Each structure stands twice: as C-alpha cells, then as structure tokens.
Tab-separated table of C-alpha atoms and ligand atoms in Angstrom:
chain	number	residue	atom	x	y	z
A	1	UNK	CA	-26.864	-5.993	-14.783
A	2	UNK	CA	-23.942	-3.846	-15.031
A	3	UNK	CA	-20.048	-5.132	-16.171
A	4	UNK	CA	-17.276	-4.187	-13.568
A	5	UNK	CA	-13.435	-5.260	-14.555
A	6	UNK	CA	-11.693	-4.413	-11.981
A	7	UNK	CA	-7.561	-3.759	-13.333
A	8	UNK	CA	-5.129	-4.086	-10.631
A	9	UNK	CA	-1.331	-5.322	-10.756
A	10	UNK	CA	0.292	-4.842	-7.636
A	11	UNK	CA	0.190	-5.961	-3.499
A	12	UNK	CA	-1.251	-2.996	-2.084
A	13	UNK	CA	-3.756	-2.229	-5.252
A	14	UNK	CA	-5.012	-6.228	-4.572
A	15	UNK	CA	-4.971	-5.934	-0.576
A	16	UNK	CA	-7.330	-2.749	-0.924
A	17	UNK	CA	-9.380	-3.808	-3.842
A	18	UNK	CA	-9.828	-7.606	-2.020
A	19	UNK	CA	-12.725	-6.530	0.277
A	20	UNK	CA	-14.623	-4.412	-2.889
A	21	UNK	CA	-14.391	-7.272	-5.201
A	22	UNK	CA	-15.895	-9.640	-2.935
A	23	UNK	CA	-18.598	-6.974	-1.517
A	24	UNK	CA	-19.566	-6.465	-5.110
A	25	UNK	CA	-19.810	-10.098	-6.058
A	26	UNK	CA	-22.397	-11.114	-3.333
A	27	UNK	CA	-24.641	-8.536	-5.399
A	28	UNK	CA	-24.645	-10.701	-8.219
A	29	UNK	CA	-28.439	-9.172	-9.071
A	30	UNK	CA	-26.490	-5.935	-9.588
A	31	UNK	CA	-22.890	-6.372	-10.978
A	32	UNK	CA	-21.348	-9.102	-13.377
A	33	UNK	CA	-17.448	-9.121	-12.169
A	34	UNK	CA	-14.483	-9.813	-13.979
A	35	UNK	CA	-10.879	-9.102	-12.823
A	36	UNK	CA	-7.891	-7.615	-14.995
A	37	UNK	CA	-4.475	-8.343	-13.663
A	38	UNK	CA	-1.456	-6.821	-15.143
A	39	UNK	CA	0.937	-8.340	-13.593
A	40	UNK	CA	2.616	-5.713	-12.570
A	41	UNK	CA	4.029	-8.152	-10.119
A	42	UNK	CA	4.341	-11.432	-9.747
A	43	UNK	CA	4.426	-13.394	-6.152
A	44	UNK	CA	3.837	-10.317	-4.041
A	45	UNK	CA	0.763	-10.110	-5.776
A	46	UNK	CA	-0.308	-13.797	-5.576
A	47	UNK	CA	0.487	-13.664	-2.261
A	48	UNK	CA	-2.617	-11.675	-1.864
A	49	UNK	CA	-4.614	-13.324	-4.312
A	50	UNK	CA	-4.589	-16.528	-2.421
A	51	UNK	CA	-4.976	-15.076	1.018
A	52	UNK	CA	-8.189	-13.418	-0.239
A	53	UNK	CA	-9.419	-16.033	-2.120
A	54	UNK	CA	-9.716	-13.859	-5.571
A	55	UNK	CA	-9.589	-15.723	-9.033
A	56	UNK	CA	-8.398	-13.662	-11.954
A	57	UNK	CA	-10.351	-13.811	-15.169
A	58	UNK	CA	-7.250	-12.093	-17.210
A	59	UNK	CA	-3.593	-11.972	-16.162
A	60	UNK	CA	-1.646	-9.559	-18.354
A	61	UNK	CA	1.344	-11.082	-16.918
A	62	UNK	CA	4.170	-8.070	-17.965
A	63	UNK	CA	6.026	-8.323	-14.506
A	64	UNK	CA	10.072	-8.005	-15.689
A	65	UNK	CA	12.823	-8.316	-13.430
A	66	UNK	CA	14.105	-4.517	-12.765
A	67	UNK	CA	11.501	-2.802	-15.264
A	68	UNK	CA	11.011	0.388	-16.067
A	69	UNK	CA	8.327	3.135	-16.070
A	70	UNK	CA	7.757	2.669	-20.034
A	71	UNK	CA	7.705	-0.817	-19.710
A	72	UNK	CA	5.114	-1.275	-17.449
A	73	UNK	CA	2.940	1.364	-19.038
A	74	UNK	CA	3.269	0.314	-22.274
A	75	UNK	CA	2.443	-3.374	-21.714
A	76	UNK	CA	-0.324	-2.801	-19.625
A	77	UNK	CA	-2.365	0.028	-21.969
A	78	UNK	CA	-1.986	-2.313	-24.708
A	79	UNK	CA	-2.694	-5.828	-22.626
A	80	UNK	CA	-5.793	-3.949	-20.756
A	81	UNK	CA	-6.493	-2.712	-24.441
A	82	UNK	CA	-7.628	-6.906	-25.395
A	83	UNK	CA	-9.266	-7.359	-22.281
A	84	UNK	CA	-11.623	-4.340	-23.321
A	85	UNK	CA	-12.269	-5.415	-26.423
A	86	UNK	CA	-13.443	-8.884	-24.859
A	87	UNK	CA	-15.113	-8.098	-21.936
A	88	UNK	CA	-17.027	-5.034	-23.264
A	89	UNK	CA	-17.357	-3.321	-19.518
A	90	UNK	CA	-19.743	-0.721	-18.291
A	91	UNK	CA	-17.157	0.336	-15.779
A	92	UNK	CA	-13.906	-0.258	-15.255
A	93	UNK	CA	-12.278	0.364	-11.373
A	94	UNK	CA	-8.927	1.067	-10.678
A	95	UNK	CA	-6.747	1.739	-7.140
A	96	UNK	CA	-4.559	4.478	-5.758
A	97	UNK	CA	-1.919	5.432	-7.499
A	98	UNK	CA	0.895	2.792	-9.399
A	99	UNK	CA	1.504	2.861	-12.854
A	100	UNK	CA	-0.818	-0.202	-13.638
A	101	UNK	CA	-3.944	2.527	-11.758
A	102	UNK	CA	-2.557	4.992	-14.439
A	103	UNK	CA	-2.496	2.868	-17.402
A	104	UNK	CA	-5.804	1.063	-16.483
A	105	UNK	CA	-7.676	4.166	-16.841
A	106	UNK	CA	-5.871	5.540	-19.787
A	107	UNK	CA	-7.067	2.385	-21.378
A	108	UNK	CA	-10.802	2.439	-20.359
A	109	UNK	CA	-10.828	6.125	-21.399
A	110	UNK	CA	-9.544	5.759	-24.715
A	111	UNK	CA	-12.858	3.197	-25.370
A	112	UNK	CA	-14.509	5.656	-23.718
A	113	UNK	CA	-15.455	3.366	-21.049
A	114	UNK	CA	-16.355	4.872	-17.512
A	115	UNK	CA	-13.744	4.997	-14.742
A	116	UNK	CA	-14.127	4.696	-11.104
A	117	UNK	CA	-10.303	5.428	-8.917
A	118	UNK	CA	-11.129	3.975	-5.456
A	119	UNK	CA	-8.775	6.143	-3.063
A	120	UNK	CA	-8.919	9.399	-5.002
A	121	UNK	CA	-7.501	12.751	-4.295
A	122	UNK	CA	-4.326	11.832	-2.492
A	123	UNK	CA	-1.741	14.405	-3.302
A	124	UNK	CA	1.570	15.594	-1.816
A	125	UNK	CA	1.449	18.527	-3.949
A	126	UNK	CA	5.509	17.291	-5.203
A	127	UNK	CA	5.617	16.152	-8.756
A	128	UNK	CA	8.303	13.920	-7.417
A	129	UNK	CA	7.392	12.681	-4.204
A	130	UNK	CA	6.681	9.869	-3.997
A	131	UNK	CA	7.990	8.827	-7.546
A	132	UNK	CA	5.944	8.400	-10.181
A	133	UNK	CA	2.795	8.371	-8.005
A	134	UNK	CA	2.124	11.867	-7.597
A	135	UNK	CA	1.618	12.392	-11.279
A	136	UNK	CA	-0.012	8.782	-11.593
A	137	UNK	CA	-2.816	9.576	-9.594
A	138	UNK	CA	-3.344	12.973	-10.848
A	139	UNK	CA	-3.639	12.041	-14.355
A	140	UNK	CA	-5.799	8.991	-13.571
A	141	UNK	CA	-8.154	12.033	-11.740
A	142	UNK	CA	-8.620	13.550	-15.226
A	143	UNK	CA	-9.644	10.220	-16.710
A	144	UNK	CA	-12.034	9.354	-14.136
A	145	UNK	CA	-15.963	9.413	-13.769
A	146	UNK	CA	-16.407	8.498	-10.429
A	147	UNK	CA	-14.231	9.424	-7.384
A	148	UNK	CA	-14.162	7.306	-4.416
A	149	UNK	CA	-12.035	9.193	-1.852
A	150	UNK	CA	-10.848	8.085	1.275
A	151	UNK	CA	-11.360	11.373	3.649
A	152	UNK	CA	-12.456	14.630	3.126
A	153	UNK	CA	-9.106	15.941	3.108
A	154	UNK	CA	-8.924	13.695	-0.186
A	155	UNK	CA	-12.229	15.040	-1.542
A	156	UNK	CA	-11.022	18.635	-0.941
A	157	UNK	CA	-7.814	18.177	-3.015
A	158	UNK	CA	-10.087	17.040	-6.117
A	159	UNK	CA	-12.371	19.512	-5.369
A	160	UNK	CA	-9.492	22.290	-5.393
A	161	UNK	CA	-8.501	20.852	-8.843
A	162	UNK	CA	-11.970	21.618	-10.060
A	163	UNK	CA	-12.813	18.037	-9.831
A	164	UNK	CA	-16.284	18.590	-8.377
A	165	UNK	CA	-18.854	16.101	-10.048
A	166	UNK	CA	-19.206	12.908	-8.091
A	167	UNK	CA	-16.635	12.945	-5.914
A	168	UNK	CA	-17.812	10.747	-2.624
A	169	UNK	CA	-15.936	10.542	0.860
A	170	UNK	CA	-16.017	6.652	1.283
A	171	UNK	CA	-13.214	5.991	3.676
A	172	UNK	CA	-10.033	3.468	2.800
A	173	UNK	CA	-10.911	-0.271	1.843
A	174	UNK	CA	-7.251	-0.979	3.165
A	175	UNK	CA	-8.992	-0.259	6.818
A	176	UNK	CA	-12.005	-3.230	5.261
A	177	UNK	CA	-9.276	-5.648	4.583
A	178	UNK	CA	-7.373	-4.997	7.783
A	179	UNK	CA	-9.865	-5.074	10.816
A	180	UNK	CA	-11.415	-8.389	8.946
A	181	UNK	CA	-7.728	-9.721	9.078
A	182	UNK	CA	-6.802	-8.669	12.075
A	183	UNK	CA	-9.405	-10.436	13.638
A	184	UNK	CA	-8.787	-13.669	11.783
A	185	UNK	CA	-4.724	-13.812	12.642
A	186	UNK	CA	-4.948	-12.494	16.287
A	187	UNK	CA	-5.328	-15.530	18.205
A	188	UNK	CA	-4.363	-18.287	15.594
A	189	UNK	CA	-1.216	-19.898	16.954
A	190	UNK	CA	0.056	-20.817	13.404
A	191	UNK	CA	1.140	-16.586	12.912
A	192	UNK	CA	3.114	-16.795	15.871
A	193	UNK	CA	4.799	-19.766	15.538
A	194	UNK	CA	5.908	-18.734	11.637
A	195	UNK	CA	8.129	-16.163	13.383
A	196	UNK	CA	9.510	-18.821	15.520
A	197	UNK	CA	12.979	-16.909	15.783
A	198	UNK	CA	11.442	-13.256	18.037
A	199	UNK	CA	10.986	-13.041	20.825
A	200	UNK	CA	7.756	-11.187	21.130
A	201	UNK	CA	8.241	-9.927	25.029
A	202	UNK	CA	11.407	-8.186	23.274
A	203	UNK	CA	10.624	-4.931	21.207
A	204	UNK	CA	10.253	-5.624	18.073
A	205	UNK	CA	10.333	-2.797	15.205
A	206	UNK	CA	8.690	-3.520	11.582
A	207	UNK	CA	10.272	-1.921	8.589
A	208	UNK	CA	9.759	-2.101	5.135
A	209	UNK	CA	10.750	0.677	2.197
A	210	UNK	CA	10.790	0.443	-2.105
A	211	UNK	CA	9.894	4.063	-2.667
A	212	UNK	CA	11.848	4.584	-6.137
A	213	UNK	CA	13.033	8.215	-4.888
A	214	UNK	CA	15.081	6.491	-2.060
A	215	UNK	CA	16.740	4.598	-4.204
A	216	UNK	CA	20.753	5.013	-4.381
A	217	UNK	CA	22.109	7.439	-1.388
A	218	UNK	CA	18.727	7.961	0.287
A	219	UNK	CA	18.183	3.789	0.812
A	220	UNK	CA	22.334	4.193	1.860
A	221	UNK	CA	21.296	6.478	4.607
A	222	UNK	CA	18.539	4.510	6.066
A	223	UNK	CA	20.276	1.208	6.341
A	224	UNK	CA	23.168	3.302	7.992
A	225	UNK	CA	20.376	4.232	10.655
A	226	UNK	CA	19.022	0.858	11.312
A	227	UNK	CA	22.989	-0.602	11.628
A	228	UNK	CA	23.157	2.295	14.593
A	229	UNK	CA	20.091	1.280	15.742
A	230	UNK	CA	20.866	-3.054	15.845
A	231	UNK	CA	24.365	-1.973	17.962
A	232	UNK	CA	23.014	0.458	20.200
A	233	UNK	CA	19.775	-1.605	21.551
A	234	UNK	CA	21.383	-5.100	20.716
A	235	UNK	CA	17.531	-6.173	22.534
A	236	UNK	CA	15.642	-5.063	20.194
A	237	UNK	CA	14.759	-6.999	17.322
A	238	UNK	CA	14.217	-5.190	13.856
A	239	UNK	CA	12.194	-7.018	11.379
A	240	UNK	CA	12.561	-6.532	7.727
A	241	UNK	CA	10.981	-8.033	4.901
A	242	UNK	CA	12.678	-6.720	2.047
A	243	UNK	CA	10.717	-5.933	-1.166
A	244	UNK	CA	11.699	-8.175	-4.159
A	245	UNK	CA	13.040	-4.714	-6.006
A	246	UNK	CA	16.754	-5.341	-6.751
A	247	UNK	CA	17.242	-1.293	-6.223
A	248	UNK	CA	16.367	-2.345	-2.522
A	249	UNK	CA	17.562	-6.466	-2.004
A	250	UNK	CA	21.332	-4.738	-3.091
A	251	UNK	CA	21.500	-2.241	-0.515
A	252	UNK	CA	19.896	-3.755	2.492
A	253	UNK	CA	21.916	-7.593	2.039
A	254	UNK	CA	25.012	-5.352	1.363
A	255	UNK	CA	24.569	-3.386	4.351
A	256	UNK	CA	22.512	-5.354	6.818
A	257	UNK	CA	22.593	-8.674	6.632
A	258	UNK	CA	24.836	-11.150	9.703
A	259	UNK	CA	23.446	-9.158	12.321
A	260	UNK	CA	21.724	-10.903	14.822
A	261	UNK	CA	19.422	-8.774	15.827
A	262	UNK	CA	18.047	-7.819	12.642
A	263	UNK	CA	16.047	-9.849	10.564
A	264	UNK	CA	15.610	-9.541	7.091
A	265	UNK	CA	13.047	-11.734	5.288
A	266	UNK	CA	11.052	-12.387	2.275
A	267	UNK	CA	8.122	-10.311	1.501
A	268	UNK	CA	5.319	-11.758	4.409
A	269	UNK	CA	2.519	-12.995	3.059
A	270	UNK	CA	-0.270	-10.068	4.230
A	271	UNK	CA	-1.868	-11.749	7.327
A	272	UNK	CA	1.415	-12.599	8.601
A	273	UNK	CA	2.390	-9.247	8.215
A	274	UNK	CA	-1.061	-7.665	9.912
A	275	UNK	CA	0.012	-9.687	12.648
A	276	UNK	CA	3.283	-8.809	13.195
A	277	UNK	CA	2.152	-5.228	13.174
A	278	UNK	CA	0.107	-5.913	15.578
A	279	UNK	CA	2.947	-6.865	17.763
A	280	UNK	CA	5.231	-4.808	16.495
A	281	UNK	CA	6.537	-1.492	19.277
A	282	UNK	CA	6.281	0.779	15.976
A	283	UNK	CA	6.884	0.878	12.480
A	284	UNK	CA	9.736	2.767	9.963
A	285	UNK	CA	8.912	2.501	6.761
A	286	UNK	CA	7.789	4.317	3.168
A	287	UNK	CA	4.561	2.994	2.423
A	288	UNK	CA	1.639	4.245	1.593
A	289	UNK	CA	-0.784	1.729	2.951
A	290	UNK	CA	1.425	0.630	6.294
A	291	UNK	CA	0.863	4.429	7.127
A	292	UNK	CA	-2.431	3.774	6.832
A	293	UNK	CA	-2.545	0.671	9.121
A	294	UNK	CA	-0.578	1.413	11.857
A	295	UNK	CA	-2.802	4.317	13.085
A	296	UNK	CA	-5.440	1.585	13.300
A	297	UNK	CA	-3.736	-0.679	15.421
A	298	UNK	CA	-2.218	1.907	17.712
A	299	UNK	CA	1.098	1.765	16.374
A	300	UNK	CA	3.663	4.976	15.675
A	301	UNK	CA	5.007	5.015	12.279
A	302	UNK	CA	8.457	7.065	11.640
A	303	UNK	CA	8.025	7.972	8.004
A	304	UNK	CA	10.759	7.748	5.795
A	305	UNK	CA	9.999	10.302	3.361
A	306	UNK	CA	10.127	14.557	2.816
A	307	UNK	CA	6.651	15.011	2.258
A	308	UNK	CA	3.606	12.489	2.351
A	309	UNK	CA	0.154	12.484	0.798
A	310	UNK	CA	-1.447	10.692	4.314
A	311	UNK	CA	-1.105	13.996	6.671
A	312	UNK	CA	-4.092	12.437	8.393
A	313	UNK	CA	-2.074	10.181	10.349
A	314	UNK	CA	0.563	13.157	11.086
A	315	UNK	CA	-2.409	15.471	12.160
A	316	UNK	CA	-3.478	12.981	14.576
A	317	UNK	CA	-0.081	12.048	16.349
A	318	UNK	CA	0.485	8.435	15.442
A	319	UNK	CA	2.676	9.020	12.309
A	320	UNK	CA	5.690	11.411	11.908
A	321	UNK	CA	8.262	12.564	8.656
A	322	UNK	CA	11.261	11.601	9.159
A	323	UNK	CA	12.928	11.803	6.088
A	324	UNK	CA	16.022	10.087	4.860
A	325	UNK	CA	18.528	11.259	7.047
A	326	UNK	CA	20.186	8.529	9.329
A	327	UNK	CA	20.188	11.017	12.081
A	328	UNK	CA	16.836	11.957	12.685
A	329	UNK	CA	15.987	8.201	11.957
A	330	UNK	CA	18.089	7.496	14.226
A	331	UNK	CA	17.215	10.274	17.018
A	332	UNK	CA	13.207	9.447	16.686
A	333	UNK	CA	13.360	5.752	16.908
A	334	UNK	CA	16.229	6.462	20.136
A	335	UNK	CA	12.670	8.647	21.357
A	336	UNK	CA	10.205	5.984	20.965
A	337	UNK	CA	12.540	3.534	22.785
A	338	UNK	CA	13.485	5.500	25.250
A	339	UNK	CA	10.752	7.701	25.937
A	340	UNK	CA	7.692	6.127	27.853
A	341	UNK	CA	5.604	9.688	27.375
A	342	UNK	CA	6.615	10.224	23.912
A	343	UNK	CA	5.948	6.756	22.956
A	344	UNK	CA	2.374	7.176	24.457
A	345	UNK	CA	1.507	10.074	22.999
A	346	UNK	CA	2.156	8.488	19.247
A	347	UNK	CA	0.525	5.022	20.153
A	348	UNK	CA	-2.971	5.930	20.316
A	349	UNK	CA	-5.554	4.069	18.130
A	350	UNK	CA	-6.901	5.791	15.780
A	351	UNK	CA	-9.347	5.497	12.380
A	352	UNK	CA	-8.219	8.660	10.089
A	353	UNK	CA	-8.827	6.535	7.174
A	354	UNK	CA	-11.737	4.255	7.836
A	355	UNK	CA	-13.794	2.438	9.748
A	356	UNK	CA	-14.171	-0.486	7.820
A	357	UNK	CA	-17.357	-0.259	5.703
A	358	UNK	CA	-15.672	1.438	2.902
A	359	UNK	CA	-16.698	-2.036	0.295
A	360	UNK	CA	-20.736	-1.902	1.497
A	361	UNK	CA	-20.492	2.244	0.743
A	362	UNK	CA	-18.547	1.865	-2.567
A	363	UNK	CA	-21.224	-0.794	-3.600
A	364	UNK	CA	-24.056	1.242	-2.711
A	365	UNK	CA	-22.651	4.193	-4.692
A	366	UNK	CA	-22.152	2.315	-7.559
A	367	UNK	CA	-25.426	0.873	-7.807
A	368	UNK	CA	-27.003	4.372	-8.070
A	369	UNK	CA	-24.398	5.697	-10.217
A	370	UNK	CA	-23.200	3.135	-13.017
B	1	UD1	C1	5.162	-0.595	-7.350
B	1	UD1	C2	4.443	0.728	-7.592
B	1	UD1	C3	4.389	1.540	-6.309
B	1	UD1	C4	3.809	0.720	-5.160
B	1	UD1	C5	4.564	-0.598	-5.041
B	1	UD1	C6	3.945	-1.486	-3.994
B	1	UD1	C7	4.668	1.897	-9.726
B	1	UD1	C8	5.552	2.661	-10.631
B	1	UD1	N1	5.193	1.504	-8.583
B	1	UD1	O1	6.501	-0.292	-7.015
B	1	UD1	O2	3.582	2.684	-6.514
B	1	UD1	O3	3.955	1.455	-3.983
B	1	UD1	O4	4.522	-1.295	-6.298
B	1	UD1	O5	4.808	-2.498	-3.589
B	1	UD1	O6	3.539	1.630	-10.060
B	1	UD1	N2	9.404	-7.677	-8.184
B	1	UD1	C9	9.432	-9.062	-8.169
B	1	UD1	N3	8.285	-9.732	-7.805
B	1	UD1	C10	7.151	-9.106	-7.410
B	1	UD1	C11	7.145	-7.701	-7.399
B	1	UD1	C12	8.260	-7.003	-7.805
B	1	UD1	O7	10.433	-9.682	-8.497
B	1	UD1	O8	6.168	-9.769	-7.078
B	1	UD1	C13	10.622	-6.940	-8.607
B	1	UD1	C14	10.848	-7.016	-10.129
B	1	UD1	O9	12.226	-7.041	-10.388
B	1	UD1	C15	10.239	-5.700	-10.611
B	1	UD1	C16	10.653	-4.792	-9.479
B	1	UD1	O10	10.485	-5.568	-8.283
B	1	UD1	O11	10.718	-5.294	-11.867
B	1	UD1	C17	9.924	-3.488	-9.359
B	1	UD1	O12	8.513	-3.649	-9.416
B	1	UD1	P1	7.625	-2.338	-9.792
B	1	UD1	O13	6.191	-2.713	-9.744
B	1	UD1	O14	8.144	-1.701	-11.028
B	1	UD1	O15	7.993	-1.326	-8.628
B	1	UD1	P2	7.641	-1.349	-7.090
B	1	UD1	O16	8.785	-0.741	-6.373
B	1	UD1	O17	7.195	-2.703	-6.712
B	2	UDP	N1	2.503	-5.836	3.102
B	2	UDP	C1	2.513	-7.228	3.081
B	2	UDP	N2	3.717	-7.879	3.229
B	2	UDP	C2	4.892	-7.217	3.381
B	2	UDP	C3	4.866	-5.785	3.378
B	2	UDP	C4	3.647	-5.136	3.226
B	2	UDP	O1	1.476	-7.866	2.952
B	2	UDP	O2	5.940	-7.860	3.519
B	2	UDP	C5	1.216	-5.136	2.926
B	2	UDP	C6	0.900	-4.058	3.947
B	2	UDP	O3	0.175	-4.585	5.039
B	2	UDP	C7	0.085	-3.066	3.142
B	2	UDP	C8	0.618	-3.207	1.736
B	2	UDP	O4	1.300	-4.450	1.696
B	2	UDP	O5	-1.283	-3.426	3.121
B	2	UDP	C9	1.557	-2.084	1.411
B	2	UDP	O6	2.265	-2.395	0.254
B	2	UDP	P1	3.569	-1.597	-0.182
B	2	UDP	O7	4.231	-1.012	0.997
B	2	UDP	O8	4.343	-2.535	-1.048
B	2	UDP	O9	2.968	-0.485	-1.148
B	2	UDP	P2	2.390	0.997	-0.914
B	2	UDP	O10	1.288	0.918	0.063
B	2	UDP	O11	3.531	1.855	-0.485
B	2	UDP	O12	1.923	1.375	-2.281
C-alpha cells in the first residue's frame, strides 16, 4: 500500500486533479489517499471541491486578499512542510504550473520524498509569459520523479531539457473532468434556468482573464475591446465572470459594468460554466485550461496573450493569439461574428489534449512505478 498526498490550492489545479483523486481512491488495494490544500484560494476553490465531491484531509488555508508571490510560497513550503512530517508519504502529486505546484514539490523534495507533476512539460519558452508560471513549472520539472505529460509536444519539451527518465504521454485530466461534466449538465434544466437573464438563441460570447502580466494597461486594453464590441453588436450578449483578483474586479467594474448587453458575474461554479461553454458562439479569454476545453466542445477561443504554452489548439485551428491589443481583439471577434466560413473553419471539435482516460492511465502508471 503506497501513500499519495495530493497538494493542490487553486480552481484549475482541483478541476484537473478531481477525476485522478477519485480514480486513485477506488484502488484502495493500491493507494492510501490523503489531500493537501493550501489554500491558495478560497471559494473558487471550494467551488470545485463540492461539485466533485472531494474532502480535504489538510487545508493550509494561506489565501490573503491581494497576496503576493512570496507570500504564497512561503506559507505553503512551510504549511506543506507539517503535513509531511504527519502524513509520512511515498509520493506526493502536484498540478500544472501555480505557485502552490511549485512550492508543493519544493517541499516534498527537500524530505526527499518522490514527486509526480501531472501536466508536465508545458513551456512557452518566455520567462515571463504567462507570469510566474513559466518558471513555476520549470523548476517543479527539476524536482520531479515522475512526469505525467499531457501530449507529446509536452514530453518533447522535457525531453529537450534533458528530462528523459520517466516521462509518460498521458493526455490532460482537465479533458476527464470535462466530457464526465459535460454530460451531466447538458440536458439538466436547472443550468439553464441559473442564467435566466440570456437569451441562448442570441450569440453569446464567454470571457474570462487574471493572467498577472495583463494586469494594469494590458487588462485597460481588453476591456476597451469588449466596450467596442457591446456597442457595435448591441445582440450579442458577452458573458463575464470576473475572477475574485482585485487587479481584475477594478478594471472590468470600472470599465464595463451598466451595459446591458454585457454581463459580468461572479466566478460560475465549474458545471455551470462547462455548460455555458457549451452554448457559448466562442470564447476570449487567458486561461490555460479554457484553451484546453473549448477545442473539445467545438468552440474558437481568441487568446488573449503574446505567446502560449497550448500551441496544440493553435496547430489545429480552433484557438488563435490575439494578444492584448483592443484592435485585433476587436477585428477577430468582428471575424467570427461576421464571417460564416471563418467561423467554421475555427469551430471544429477537436481532442489535442485528451480523450478522457487520462485518471485510469495515470493510475496504471503509478502502480508500476511508485
Ligand atoms: C492563480 C495562479 C495562476 C492560475 C490561477 C487560476 C499563481 C501565482 N497564480 O492566479 O497560475 O492560473 O490561480 O485561477 O500560482 N481570490 C479570492 N478568492 C479566491 C481566489 C482568489 O478572493 O477564491 C483573490 C484574493 O484576493 C487573492 C487574489 O485573488 O489574493 C489572487 O489569487 P492568486 O492565487 O495569488 O492569483 P490568481 O490570479 O488567482
Ligand atoms: N472555470 C470555472 N468557473 C469560472 C471560470 C473558469 O469553473 O468562472 C474553470 C474552467 O472551466 C477551467 C478552469 O476553471 O477548467 C480554468 O481556471 P482559470 O482560468 O482560473 O485558471 P488557468 O487554467 O488559467 O490556470
């Protein structure tokens, strides 16, 4: 019987590691589980913890209002530090690429405890871009034991870094987590009717940005675009839940709020916000794992950033870099309304990042290799 703690702290890290903790708590004749929170934040995280039905064992609780880069790291080596010393793991897992991911397996290292990195090898090759993640994941690469990367593209950067001991091409667990909830939120009238105020034969677009090298003019030039975009196609409705970052509630209530055709609302809980993807014409945002959905569920994504880490989705048509320049925001969302061909051509489904059996691979690898 083998110890996993599994240290997480934010919404995306517990959305993709949701459908891994579960997959290895069924083996219960293989794995004791226990599960690390830092806290990294607070009700976008619970959010997720509720939908998915996932009890923490430790809650490191160091969420602040407007923290910083040292805070969070420092607080979380040192919480995740006590947790070690109880729980005495044989492994411990960490996701993608936030500060918590860093810090988790700085920690486990430093008791030389084994580290596994689920969605490894993701690089932009741009120390600053995105914002501390680059570097994040990078130096949690050099801490970790086993690699569990997404695509081969992934397992090729590690490789190229001279990573080349048990690096595995698993697909994402966000593409687990998001076919399963797709499937549950589809038809169940209660989604629709908590967006009571679209009107879902209208267009709708779904945006959401908190990347922390937008912040200041960058965020500035993107609510500029989507204040063109509300008065030029007064028909379309433009959804926004804003993240609870005060960088990004200051700019977009300055700038966007009392128009009535955009709507800007708390963070969704995650099934209401698969499912308004799923109705969604396309998608403008900075995330990581939204570019990773939308290709799923046939939607284009406009990326608002220079350079991204996810070229899959560019390479196969459905996503595009757009920057931070209310212009071309502005001229490529004008395309995808107005163009029927163009729009076509970007809305194919497509899988780049999984087919949704990353959890059952993950498990099987870690069975042979813990
Ligand atoms: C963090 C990650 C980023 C990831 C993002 C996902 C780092 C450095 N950043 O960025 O990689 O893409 O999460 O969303 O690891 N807040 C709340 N309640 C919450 C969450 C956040 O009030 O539930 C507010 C707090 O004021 C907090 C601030 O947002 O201080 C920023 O949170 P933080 O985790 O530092 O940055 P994110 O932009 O969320
Ligand atoms: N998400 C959510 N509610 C929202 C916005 C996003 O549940 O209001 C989900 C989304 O489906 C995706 C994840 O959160 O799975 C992405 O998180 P975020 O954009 O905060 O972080 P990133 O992926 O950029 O690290």
């Amino acid at each position: 019987m083998k110890k996993l703690l599994f240290v997480f702290g934010t919404r995306p890290e517990a959305i993709k590691m949701a459908p891994l903790i579960h997959a290895c708590a069924t083996r219960k004749d293989l794995f004791d589980v226990k599960v690390c929170l830092t806290g990294q934040h607070r009700e976008m995280l619970q959010q997720v913890m509720a939908f998915f039905e996932i009890e923490a064992d430790y809650n490191i609780d160091l969420m602040r209002p407007n923290q910083t880069l040292y805070d969070i790291t420092a607080n979380a080596l040192k919480g995740i530090e006590g947790v070690l010393n109880e729980t005495q793991p044989d492994l411990v897992l960490v996701q993608g690429d936030t500060t918590t991911a860093f810090a988790g397996a700085l920690s486990a290292f430093y008791k030389r405890v084994k580290v596994a990195h689920i969605e490894a090898g993701l690089r932009s090759h741009n120390k600053y871009a995105p914002y501390p993640e680059e570097a994040n994941r990078k130096m949690a690469a050099v801490l970790t034991d086993l690699h569990f990367a997404p695509t081969p593209a992934a397992a090729e950067n590690l490789l190229n870094e001279g990573i080349k001991e048990n690096v595995f091409v698993t697909g994402n667990t966000v593409i687990d987590a998001l076919l399963w909830g797709v499937k549950k939120v589809r038809d169940d009238k209660k989604y629709a009717e908590s967006f009571g105020y679209l009107d879902v034969e209208k267009k709708i677009i779904l945006v959401t940005g908190h990347r922390r090298e937008n912040f200041g003019q960058p965020f500035e030039n993107i609510c500029n675009a989507l204040a063109e975009l509300s008065d030029k196609y007064p028909a379309v409705q433009i959804v926004y839940p804003v993240h609870l970052n005060p960088n990004v509630q200051e700019v977009v209530n300055r700038k966007l709020s009392g128009r009535e055709n955009i709507f800007l609302v708390a963070p969704l809980e995650y099934p209401n916000l698969i499912w308004l993807m799923d109705k969604c014409y396309f998608v403008i945002t900075d995330s990581g794992g939204i570019q990773e959905e939308a290709p799923s569920l046939g939607k284009p994504v406009l990326v608002m950033r220079e350079v991204t880490e996810r070229m899959e989705g560019v390479e196969a048509g459905t996503a595009m870099l757009v920057g931070t320049d209310t212009d071309k925001i502005i001229t490529e969302a004008t395309r995808l309304l107005e163009d029927e061909i163009a729009y076509r051509q970007m809305s194919q489904a497509v899988n780049p990042y999984g087919t949704g059996n990353t959890a059952q691979e993950i498990v099987s690898l870690l069975s042979k290799h813990v």
